[in-house]
Structure formats: structure tokens, C-alpha cells
Coordinates of C-alpha atoms in Angstrom, one line a residue:
M1 CA -10.7 -5.9 124.5
I2 CA -7.9 -2.8 123.5
F3 CA -5.4 -3.6 121.1
C4 CA -2.6 -2.6 121.0
A5 CA -1.7 0.4 118.3
K6 CA 1.4 -0.1 118.1
C7 CA 2.1 -3.2 117.6
G8 CA -1.9 -5.2 117.5
A9 CA -0.6 -7.6 120.7
K10 CA -4.6 -7.9 122.5
N11 CA -5.3 -6.5 125.9
K12 CA -7.8 -6.4 128.6
A13 CA -10.0 -4.0 128.2
G14 CA -9.0 -1.6 131.5
D15 CA -4.8 -1.5 131.2
Q16 CA -3.2 1.0 130.4
Y17 CA 0.1 0.0 129.1
C18 CA 0.9 -2.7 126.9
A19 CA 1.2 -6.6 128.4
N20 CA 3.3 -7.6 125.2
C21 CA 5.1 -3.5 124.4
G22 CA 4.8 -1.8 127.5
A23 CA 3.4 0.9 125.1
K24 CA 0.7 3.7 126.4
L25 CA -2.9 1.7 125.2
I26 CA -5.4 4.0 123.6
K27 CA -9.1 3.3 124.3
P28 CA -11.3 3.0 121.1
S29 CA -13.4 6.5 121.5
K30 CA -9.9 8.1 121.1
L31 CA -8.4 5.8 118.7
K32 CA -11.2 6.9 115.7
Q33 CA -10.0 10.3 115.3
P34 CA -6.4 9.3 115.0
M35 CA -6.7 6.9 113.0
Q36 CA -9.0 9.0 110.6
Q37 CA -5.5 10.9 110.1
T38 CA -3.7 7.9 109.7
K39 CA -4.5 6.0 107.1
P40 CA -4.8 9.0 104.4
L41 CA -0.5 9.1 105.3
R42 CA -0.6 5.7 104.3
Q43 CA -1.7 6.1 101.4
A44 CA 0.3 8.7 100.5
K45 CA 3.6 7.4 99.8
P46 CA 2.4 5.2 97.2
S47 CA 1.0 7.5 95.1
K48 CA 4.2 9.9 95.4
K49 CA 6.1 6.7 94.0
R50 CA 3.7 5.8 91.2
V51 CA 3.8 9.8 90.2
D52 CA 7.3 9.9 90.0
V53 CA 7.3 6.7 87.8
K54 CA 4.5 8.1 85.1
K55 CA 6.6 11.1 84.9
S56 CA 9.7 9.0 84.0
R57 CA 7.9 6.9 81.4
H58 CA 6.3 9.6 80.1
G59 CA 10.2 11.4 79.0
K60 CA 11.4 8.0 78.2
R61 CA 8.6 8.1 75.8
A62 CA 8.8 11.4 74.1
A63 CA 12.6 10.5 73.0
V64 CA 11.5 7.1 71.5
I65 CA 9.1 9.0 69.4
G66 CA 11.9 12.1 69.0
V67 CA 14.5 9.3 67.0
V68 CA 12.0 7.1 65.6
A69 CA 10.7 10.9 64.6
L70 CA 14.6 11.3 63.2
L71 CA 14.7 8.2 61.7
I72 CA 11.2 8.5 59.9
L73 CA 11.9 12.5 58.4
A74 CA 15.9 10.5 57.6
A75 CA 14.2 7.8 55.4
G76 CA 11.0 10.6 54.1
Y77 CA 14.2 12.8 52.7
G78 CA 16.1 9.4 51.7
F79 CA 13.2 8.3 49.3
G80 CA 12.7 12.2 48.3
K81 CA 15.8 12.6 46.9
S82 CA 16.5 9.3 45.1
Y83 CA 12.2 9.8 43.9
Y84 CA 12.3 13.8 42.8
A85 CA 15.8 13.3 41.9
K86 CA 15.5 14.7 38.1
D87 CA 17.3 11.4 36.4
K88 CA 14.1 9.7 37.8
Q89 CA 11.3 13.0 37.6
I90 CA 13.5 13.1 33.5
D91 CA 12.1 8.2 33.8
R92 CA 8.9 9.0 34.4
I93 CA 7.5 12.3 31.7
I94 CA 9.4 10.5 28.8
S95 CA 7.5 7.6 29.8
V96 CA 3.4 9.2 30.5
L97 CA 5.1 11.2 27.3
K98 CA 5.4 8.2 24.7
D99 CA 1.9 7.0 26.0
P100 CA -1.8 9.1 25.9
S101 CA -3.8 7.2 27.5
Q102 CA -2.0 9.1 30.9
D103 CA -2.8 12.2 31.7
L104 CA 0.3 14.4 31.2
S105 CA -1.0 18.2 32.2
P106 CA 1.1 18.1 35.7
Y107 CA 4.1 17.7 34.3
V108 CA 3.4 20.7 30.8
K109 CA 3.9 24.5 32.1
T110 CA 3.2 26.0 28.4
D111 CA 4.6 29.7 27.0
D112 CA 0.7 31.0 27.2
S113 CA -1.0 31.1 31.0
S114 CA -4.0 31.4 29.3
F115 CA -3.3 28.6 28.0
Q116 CA -5.9 25.8 30.1
L117 CA -3.7 22.0 31.5
T118 CA -6.3 19.1 30.9
K119 CA -5.4 15.7 30.2
K120 CA -7.5 16.1 26.6
S121 CA -5.7 19.7 25.5
V122 CA -2.5 18.4 26.0
R123 CA -2.3 14.7 24.3
P124 CA -1.6 15.6 21.2
L125 CA 1.6 16.2 22.0
Q126 CA 1.6 12.5 23.0
T127 CA 0.5 11.2 20.5
Y128 CA 3.3 13.2 18.5
Y129 CA 6.0 11.2 20.4
K130 CA 3.3 7.6 20.3
E131 CA 4.6 7.5 16.6
N132 CA 7.8 8.9 17.1
K133 CA 9.7 7.2 20.5
T134 CA 12.4 7.3 19.7
A135 CA 12.9 10.6 19.1
A136 CA 11.4 11.1 23.1
N137 CA 13.7 8.6 23.9
N138 CA 16.3 11.3 22.3
L139 CA 14.9 14.3 24.2
G140 CA 15.0 12.2 27.6
S141 CA 19.2 11.4 27.3
K142 CA 19.3 15.2 25.4
W143 CA 17.6 16.2 29.1
K144 CA 20.0 14.0 31.9
N145 CA 23.6 14.5 30.0
Q146 CA 22.6 18.3 29.2
E147 CA 23.3 18.0 24.9
E148 CA 21.4 20.7 23.3
L149 CA 18.9 20.0 21.4
D150 CA 18.4 19.9 18.0
A151 CA 16.6 23.2 16.6
S152 CA 14.0 21.9 15.7
F153 CA 12.8 21.0 18.9
K154 CA 13.9 23.0 21.0
K155 CA 11.7 25.6 19.5
S156 CA 8.7 24.0 21.0
I157 CA 10.0 21.4 23.5
S158 CA 11.9 22.0 26.2
L159 CA 12.7 21.0 30.4
G160 CA 13.1 24.0 33.5
E161 CA 12.2 24.1 36.7
D162 CA 8.4 25.1 38.1
G163 CA 9.0 24.5 42.2
H164 CA 9.2 22.3 44.7
Y165 CA 7.8 18.8 46.2
F166 CA 7.5 19.1 50.3
F167 CA 9.8 22.5 49.3
L168 CA 12.9 20.6 48.8
F169 CA 14.1 19.1 45.2
P170 CA 13.0 20.4 42.3
K171 CA 9.9 20.5 39.7
Y172 CA 11.1 19.6 36.8
K173 CA 8.4 20.4 34.0
L174 CA 7.4 20.2 30.6
M175 CA 7.8 23.9 29.3
V176 CA 5.5 23.5 25.7
K177 CA 5.6 26.5 23.1
T178 CA 1.3 26.9 22.1
Y179 CA 0.9 27.9 18.5
S180 CA -1.9 29.9 17.1
P181 CA -2.0 28.1 13.2
T182 CA -4.1 29.5 10.1
V183 CA -6.8 27.1 8.4
V184 CA -6.8 28.0 4.9
T185 CA -9.3 25.9 2.0
N186 CA -11.0 26.7 -1.5
H187 CA -14.6 26.8 -1.2
K188 CA -16.4 29.1 0.8
N189 CA -19.2 27.0 3.2
S190 CA -16.5 24.6 3.3
T191 CA -16.8 22.6 7.4
I192 CA -12.5 22.7 8.8
K193 CA -12.3 20.4 11.8
M194 CA -9.1 20.2 14.3
N195 CA -9.9 17.0 16.5
G196 CA -13.5 16.5 15.6
K197 CA -14.1 20.1 16.9
N198 CA -15.4 22.8 14.3
V199 CA -12.7 25.4 14.4
G200 CA -15.4 27.8 13.5
K201 CA -16.6 30.2 10.9
L202 CA -14.5 31.2 8.0
S203 CA -14.0 33.6 7.0
A204 CA -13.0 35.2 3.3
S205 CA -9.4 36.7 2.4
G206 CA -8.7 36.3 -1.5
D207 CA -10.2 33.8 -3.2
Y208 CA -9.6 31.7 -0.7
Y209 CA -11.2 30.9 2.9
Q210 CA -9.7 31.1 6.4
K211 CA -9.8 30.8 10.4
K212 CA -7.5 31.8 12.3
L213 CA -7.0 29.2 15.7
D214 CA -6.5 30.6 18.9
P215 CA -3.7 28.3 21.0
V216 CA -3.5 24.7 20.1
I217 CA -0.8 22.9 22.1
A218 CA 2.3 21.4 20.3
G219 CA 1.5 18.6 19.0
R220 CA -0.2 15.7 15.9
Y221 CA -3.5 17.1 15.4
T222 CA -6.4 15.5 13.1
F223 CA -8.0 17.8 10.1
S224 CA -10.9 17.7 7.9
V225 CA -12.4 19.3 6.4
S226 CA -15.9 19.3 4.1
A227 CA -17.9 21.2 1.6
N228 CA -21.5 21.4 -0.5
L229 CA -20.6 21.6 -3.9
S230 CA -22.6 21.6 -7.0
G231 CA -25.3 20.1 -4.4
K232 CA -23.2 17.4 -3.3
T233 CA -21.0 17.1 -0.3
I234 CA -17.7 16.4 -0.4
S235 CA -15.2 15.2 1.8
P236 CA -12.0 14.4 1.7
S237 CA -9.8 11.5 4.0
P238 CA -8.9 13.5 6.8
V239 CA -5.4 14.7 7.5
K240 CA -2.4 14.2 10.0
L241 CA -1.0 17.3 10.4
D242 CA 2.6 17.8 13.2
L243 CA 2.1 21.7 14.4
F244 CA 5.0 22.5 15.8
S245 CA 4.6 26.5 13.9
N246 CA 2.6 28.8 13.0
H247 CA 2.2 28.4 9.8
K248 CA -1.1 28.3 7.2
V249 CA -2.7 24.6 7.6
S250 CA -3.6 24.0 4.1
L251 CA -7.0 21.7 3.5
N252 CA -8.0 23.2 -0.1
I253 CA -9.7 20.7 -1.9
T254 CA -9.0 20.0 -5.7
T255 CA -11.8 19.1 -7.6
G256 CA -12.4 19.6 -11.6
S257 CA -15.5 18.9 -14.4
F258 CA -15.4 16.7 -16.8
T259 CA -17.2 14.3 -19.1
V260 CA -17.0 10.6 -20.0
S261 CA -17.8 9.4 -23.2
S262 CA -18.7 5.1 -24.2
V263 CA -20.7 3.2 -24.3
P264 CA -24.3 3.8 -24.0
N265 CA -26.2 2.8 -20.0
G266 CA -22.5 1.3 -20.0
E267 CA -21.4 2.1 -15.6
V268 CA -18.3 4.3 -14.7
Y269 CA -16.1 3.7 -12.6
I270 CA -13.1 5.6 -10.5
N271 CA -10.5 4.0 -8.1
D272 CA -12.6 0.7 -9.1
K273 CA -15.7 2.4 -7.5
K274 CA -19.1 2.9 -9.6
V275 CA -20.1 6.4 -9.6
A276 CA -22.0 7.3 -12.4
D277 CA -24.0 5.8 -15.5
L278 CA -23.9 6.2 -18.9
D279 CA -27.2 7.7 -20.5
D280 CA -28.7 6.7 -23.7
K281 CA -26.0 8.3 -25.6
G282 CA -22.9 7.7 -23.5
Q283 CA -22.4 10.6 -21.7
A284 CA -21.6 11.1 -18.0
S285 CA -20.4 14.7 -16.5
F286 CA -19.3 15.5 -13.7
K287 CA -19.0 18.7 -12.4
D288 CA -17.0 20.2 -9.5
Y289 CA -15.7 16.2 -8.6
Q290 CA -13.8 16.1 -5.4
I291 CA -9.5 15.1 -7.6
T292 CA -6.9 13.6 -5.2
S293 CA -3.6 12.3 -6.9
G294 CA -3.5 9.1 -9.5
M295 CA -6.8 8.5 -10.5
S296 CA -7.8 5.9 -12.8
L297 CA -11.2 5.9 -15.1
Y298 CA -12.9 2.2 -16.8
V299 CA -16.6 1.7 -17.4
K300 CA -18.1 -1.4 -18.1
K301 CA -20.9 -2.8 -19.4
S302 CA -23.0 -6.2 -19.5
G303 CA -21.9 -8.4 -22.0
I304 CA -19.1 -6.3 -23.7
G305 CA -17.3 -6.5 -20.5
K306 CA -14.4 -3.3 -19.3
S307 CA -13.0 -0.9 -21.2
D308 CA -9.1 -0.1 -21.1
T309 CA -7.8 1.9 -17.9
I310 CA -7.3 5.5 -18.1
Y311 CA -4.7 6.4 -14.9
N312 CA -3.2 9.9 -14.1
F313 CA -6.5 11.6 -15.3
D314 CA -6.4 13.6 -12.9
Q315 CA -3.1 15.6 -13.8
Y316 CA -5.9 17.3 -16.7
V317 CA -8.8 16.9 -15.2
T318 CA -7.9 20.5 -12.8
D319 CA -6.5 22.1 -15.6
P320 CA -8.8 24.6 -17.9
A321 CA -9.7 23.0 -20.8
D322 CA -8.6 24.9 -23.5
Q323 CA -7.5 24.4 -26.7
E324 CA -4.5 25.7 -25.5
N325 CA -3.9 23.2 -23.2
D326 CA -5.3 20.2 -25.0
S327 CA -3.9 16.3 -24.0
D328 CA -0.8 16.9 -26.3
D329 CA 0.7 19.1 -24.9
S330 CA -0.8 18.2 -21.1
A331 CA 1.1 15.2 -22.5
D332 CA 4.3 17.4 -22.2
Q333 CA 3.8 18.0 -18.7
E334 CA 3.8 14.8 -17.1
D335 CA 5.1 11.5 -17.3
S336 CA 2.4 8.6 -17.7
D337 CA 2.6 5.4 -16.1
D338 CA 0.1 4.8 -19.6
D339 CA 1.0 6.7 -22.7
S340 CA -2.6 6.2 -23.9
S341 CA -4.1 7.7 -22.2
S342 CA -3.9 11.0 -23.1
D343 CA -5.4 9.7 -26.4
Q344 CA -8.0 8.8 -23.7
I345 CA -8.2 12.4 -22.5
K346 CA -9.1 15.7 -25.2
A347 CA -10.8 18.6 -25.0
V348 CA -13.5 20.0 -26.1
N349 CA -15.3 23.1 -26.1
G350 CA -13.8 23.7 -22.0
R351 CA -15.0 20.8 -20.8
W352 CA -12.4 17.9 -21.2
V353 CA -13.9 14.3 -22.6
L354 CA -12.5 11.4 -21.9
T355 CA -13.6 8.7 -24.0
P356 CA -11.8 5.2 -22.5
S357 CA -10.3 3.2 -25.1
W358 CA -11.8 -0.7 -25.3
P359 CA -9.4 -4.1 -26.1
G360 CA -10.0 -4.0 -29.7
L361 CA -11.1 -1.1 -30.1
A362 CA -11.0 0.4 -33.5
S363 CA -11.2 4.5 -33.6
S364 CA -13.0 5.9 -35.8
E365 CA -10.4 7.3 -37.9
D366 CA -9.5 3.2 -38.6
A367 CA -13.1 2.9 -39.3
E368 CA -13.7 5.4 -41.4
D369 CA -10.1 4.3 -43.7
L370 CA -11.3 0.2 -43.5
L371 CA -15.0 1.1 -44.3
Q372 CA -13.2 4.0 -46.9
D373 CA -11.0 0.4 -48.4
I374 CA -14.4 -1.1 -48.8
W375 CA -16.1 2.0 -50.3
D376 CA -14.2 2.9 -53.3
D377 CA -12.7 -1.3 -54.5
N378 CA -14.3 -3.9 -52.0
D379 CA -11.8 -6.4 -52.3
S380 CA -12.2 -9.7 -50.4
K381 CA -10.0 -10.0 -48.7
D382 CA -11.7 -7.1 -45.8
W383 CA -13.7 -9.1 -45.5
V384 CA -14.7 -11.9 -42.7
N385 CA -15.4 -15.1 -44.5
G386 CA -13.7 -12.9 -48.0
S387 CA -15.9 -12.7 -51.0
S388 CA -19.1 -15.1 -49.5
N389 CA -19.8 -12.1 -46.8
T390 CA -23.5 -11.3 -47.6
G391 CA -22.2 -6.9 -47.1
Y392 CA -18.6 -8.0 -49.1
L393 CA -21.9 -9.7 -52.4
S394 CA -23.9 -6.2 -51.7
I395 CA -21.3 -3.7 -52.1
K396 CA -20.5 -5.6 -55.6
K397 CA -24.1 -6.2 -56.3
L398 CA -24.9 -2.3 -56.5
H399 CA -21.6 -1.8 -58.6
D400 CA -21.6 -4.0 -60.5
N401 CA -25.0 -2.8 -61.5
W402 CA -23.5 0.5 -61.8
D403 CA -19.8 -1.0 -64.3
D404 CA -23.6 -2.2 -66.8
S405 CA -25.1 0.6 -66.5
D406 CA -25.3 1.9 -70.3
S407 CA -26.2 5.9 -68.2
V408 CA -23.7 5.8 -65.0
A409 CA -20.3 7.8 -66.6
D410 CA -19.0 7.5 -63.9
Y411 CA -19.3 6.6 -59.6
N412 CA -17.2 7.1 -55.8
E413 CA -18.1 7.2 -52.1
V414 CA -17.1 9.2 -49.8
V415 CA -17.1 8.0 -46.1
S416 CA -17.8 9.6 -42.6
V417 CA -17.9 7.5 -39.3
L418 CA -20.0 8.8 -36.6
S419 CA -19.2 6.1 -34.3
T420 CA -17.4 3.7 -33.0
S421 CA -18.3 1.5 -29.7
P422 CA -17.8 -1.5 -28.4
A423 CA -19.5 -4.6 -29.5
G424 CA -17.4 -7.8 -27.4
N425 CA -14.3 -10.2 -27.2
G426 CA -12.8 -7.7 -29.2
K427 CA -14.9 -6.4 -32.2
T428 CA -16.0 -2.9 -32.1
Y429 CA -19.5 -1.0 -33.3
V430 CA -19.7 1.5 -36.2
N431 CA -22.0 4.1 -37.3
Y432 CA -21.2 5.8 -40.4
T433 CA -22.3 7.4 -43.9
V434 CA -22.0 6.5 -47.8
T435 CA -22.6 9.8 -49.8
H436 CA -23.3 8.6 -53.7
K437 CA -21.7 10.7 -55.6
L438 CA -23.0 9.1 -59.5
S439 CA -22.1 11.0 -63.1
Y440 CA -24.5 9.7 -65.8
T441 CA -24.1 9.8 -69.7
G442 CA -25.6 12.7 -72.2
D443 CA -27.5 15.6 -70.3
K444 CA -28.4 13.8 -67.0
D445 CA -27.7 16.2 -64.3
D446 CA -25.5 14.3 -61.2
T447 CA -26.8 13.1 -58.0
S448 CA -25.6 12.7 -54.9
V449 CA -27.3 10.2 -52.7
T450 CA -26.0 9.2 -48.7
D451 CA -27.1 6.0 -47.1
T452 CA -26.7 5.8 -43.0
Y453 CA -25.6 2.6 -41.3
Q454 CA -26.4 1.7 -38.0
N455 CA -24.6 -0.9 -36.1
G456 CA -21.9 -2.6 -38.2
I457 CA -18.9 -5.1 -36.8
I458 CA -15.1 -3.9 -37.3
S459 CA -13.4 -7.2 -35.7
Q460 CA -9.6 -8.8 -36.5
D461 CA -7.7 -11.4 -38.2
S462 CA -4.5 -13.0 -37.0
D463 CA -2.5 -11.1 -38.1
G464 CA -4.2 -7.5 -36.3
D465 CA -5.6 -5.9 -39.2
Y466 CA -9.1 -4.4 -39.0
V467 CA -11.5 -6.5 -41.5
L468 CA -15.2 -6.3 -41.5
E469 CA -18.2 -8.5 -40.2
K470 CA -20.7 -6.8 -41.0
L471 CA -21.8 -4.2 -43.5
G472 CA -24.5 -2.5 -40.6
T473 CA -28.8 -1.7 -41.4
P474 CA -29.1 0.6 -43.6
K475 CA -31.0 3.3 -41.8
A476 CA -34.8 4.1 -43.3
K477 CA -34.9 7.2 -44.7

């Protein structure tokens, strides 16, 4: 059986023409080769159509991508134009400027190319403006409005262009000045630290010691100074300083030397802090003691209480304690909150001596006046409990014996107070001497005998006048 190559109809094996369409039949042996040739021809037509479709689709895709890219570029440019606008850059800079926790270094350019811009190195500028937010906001406002800055700021900080973002938008930065100030102190071997870091060895310059700092950015810094003086380390409280120039930074440690004289074994308090114990003689010496403004001092002792406070003694002890600069002169130099302080500060043998008064404490002069009157006249009104006081009776007996003696022509007594000290409850201990001078009848020579009395007690009556409560104990000879 033979199939017609034209219409596909079945024909007998011996037929030469198709019974259906009349086309000449081709035997199978001859059909095989042409069939192999025509098969690829039929497949070529649809293949060509697919290539054309691919080319068409590729062109459309490229066009779409191009349009999208243009839209993205346009949107990006629009965003960049807004984001990198001058005013918005200023807002971001000012925001970071006021916040030391953020890194300001990308927004800063200094006048010193060797200065290393890091988050830490520019933080002092932020520290300053964190505490001066109004000043920071004013900077931003003036830059936006292109107004002139105050002279004090203009020299240290300004706004300027430094390159571009994406080659299109101007990049604004803080143009900040650096400084190399000199730190100065007044004691050898002092250690100066800036923001906790040692600035290095100081060099002598006359009576001072100094160090020129490496360049630092304008801003607020914390300085501390310490020195070993008279075997102890003195470290005043750190100070915060604003560096906006190359001016010298003074970190002097003010010291003074003085002696406190008061009750034996008392406790010395300066600015309400115990600083020393008095010895058995009631003395304590201070050498190269750190002095600050408005210092106060008092003494306390168990069983006695607290002395009066000497205010503002720093006004005295920092000056030379010579005789020409006694407390009376110093009192004229400064107005004190307590005028009595000058009576408690004396320059003695080239050294300041602070002697705090006590409530009700009789001065040596007052004590001596009272005792001299008693030994002269022995008036009962000068005694506690009057004529019944044992001290009054003791002196009366002594004087009566001399008055009744035929051999004693005359006598007188001279009192000299050795010391006074508080006895508590507004009373005063007094140690003193009495020199008895006697003249005799006949040829007997005059005599002079001195007795020492310890721990006599002076108190005050209802009128506030001093009276003697206890004569004191005669010291054994």
C-alpha cells in the first residue's frame, strides 16, 4: 500500500497515480530521502517566528527598563535635592552638635590638617553646646538666614562647603578652629590632666610651671591638677574651662601655712570636715594647706562642745604673716561676714595663728582684769555665791592675816594670766600667777613670792558680767 504524498490517501501498491487526487505516487524507497529533506523545512517556519517575537519582547523590556531607570533617577534627584538641601543639612548638624553621644566628626573640618578628626576628639565641642543649646540653635538660625555671627563665635566656628554628595549636592560642614593654649600652675612636679589625660611634663618658667598643649578643637574641657606638697598630695576639684582662644589656662594651687591654738586634745574642723587633732598643748600646725575661697574653721571637744566659727580665714593665711600685715590691717582689706574673725587671727613671729573663741569664753585680758580686781579688793560681788565662796574666804583669810600682822607694813599683788580655755557651758578655765609683794616694818627686806594657780573657773552672772567661780588650785613649788 502506498500513501499519497499530496493528500495522504491510500492507494494500491501497483498504482502510479492517486485514485483520490490524481497526483503521481512515489514509491516508499524514493519517498524516504525527500521526507528527510522536507521535515526540517517545515520546522524552520515556526522557528523564525519565535526569533522575531523574542526580539520584539527584548526591545519592549529595554524600553520599560529605561523608563523605570529615568523615573528612579528623577525620584532620586528629587529626594537628594530635598534631603541635602542646605537648611536640612544645617538641622542635622545642629542636632548632632548638641548630642555628645553621636559622632560629629563627619560634619567637621578644622583649620589644622594634622588634627585627627574622631568621635572622641570633637566631643568637647559637643559638650560645650550640650550645655549651651540656645547658642547652638542661634548658630543654625543665623546660617540659614545668612546672618553675621557674633565675633566671639565667628572666630571659632563657621559653616562652609566641603565637596559634594554624589557630585551634585553641596556638602556643608562645621569649619572649626583649633587652639594650643598653655596650661600654667605654681607648684613644681604638678600633674595636669585634660579630660582625664596627662598633658605631659611641665617646664619651669620663672616662679611657674607650664606646658603648651597639642592642638585641640574649640570646646569645653575638664582640667585637674595635683601636686605633692609637704608629704601629701593636694588635688583641688576639677574645673571645667571653655577653650576658644590660645590664652593661658591658670591652674594654680593656692596654699597657706598656719597654726590653730585652742583646747588641748580638741579636734579641728575646716569646712565642716575634721582635718586634725590638737596636741596636749592645744596646738596643731598646717603647712602648705590647700586654700579655697570662703573657708571656715572651728574646734570641737567632747564634754565642752563647739567653738565659735572663724569665717573666711582664707583671706588672711594666703598673705605673708609679718608684723606689718597683722590681722587689724588685714581686716581693713576685706569685709568679712563675721567681724570677730579678725580678733581670732593673729600674725605671731611670722606665722598665722588661729585661736577660735568659745561661747562665753573670757579672753586673757578680761580674765586678768577680773582676777586683778579680786586680789586687790576681794569684793564678794565678783564671786559666784558671793562671800560664801571658798575662794573668796581663802583670799580674805590671807589678807586679814597680813592686815593684822604688826610686821607687815604693806602688800600688793600682781596677776598675770597664762592661758584661758573653754570649760563648757559658757565657762572659762584660767591658769594664772599671783606675785605677792610685801613690805615690812623695821629693817626686814621686802619680799616677793609668786604663786601659780591652775584651772580656775570664770563664769557669767545674769547680767553677762564675768565672775569667779573657782579660785584655782595652787601649783606645788
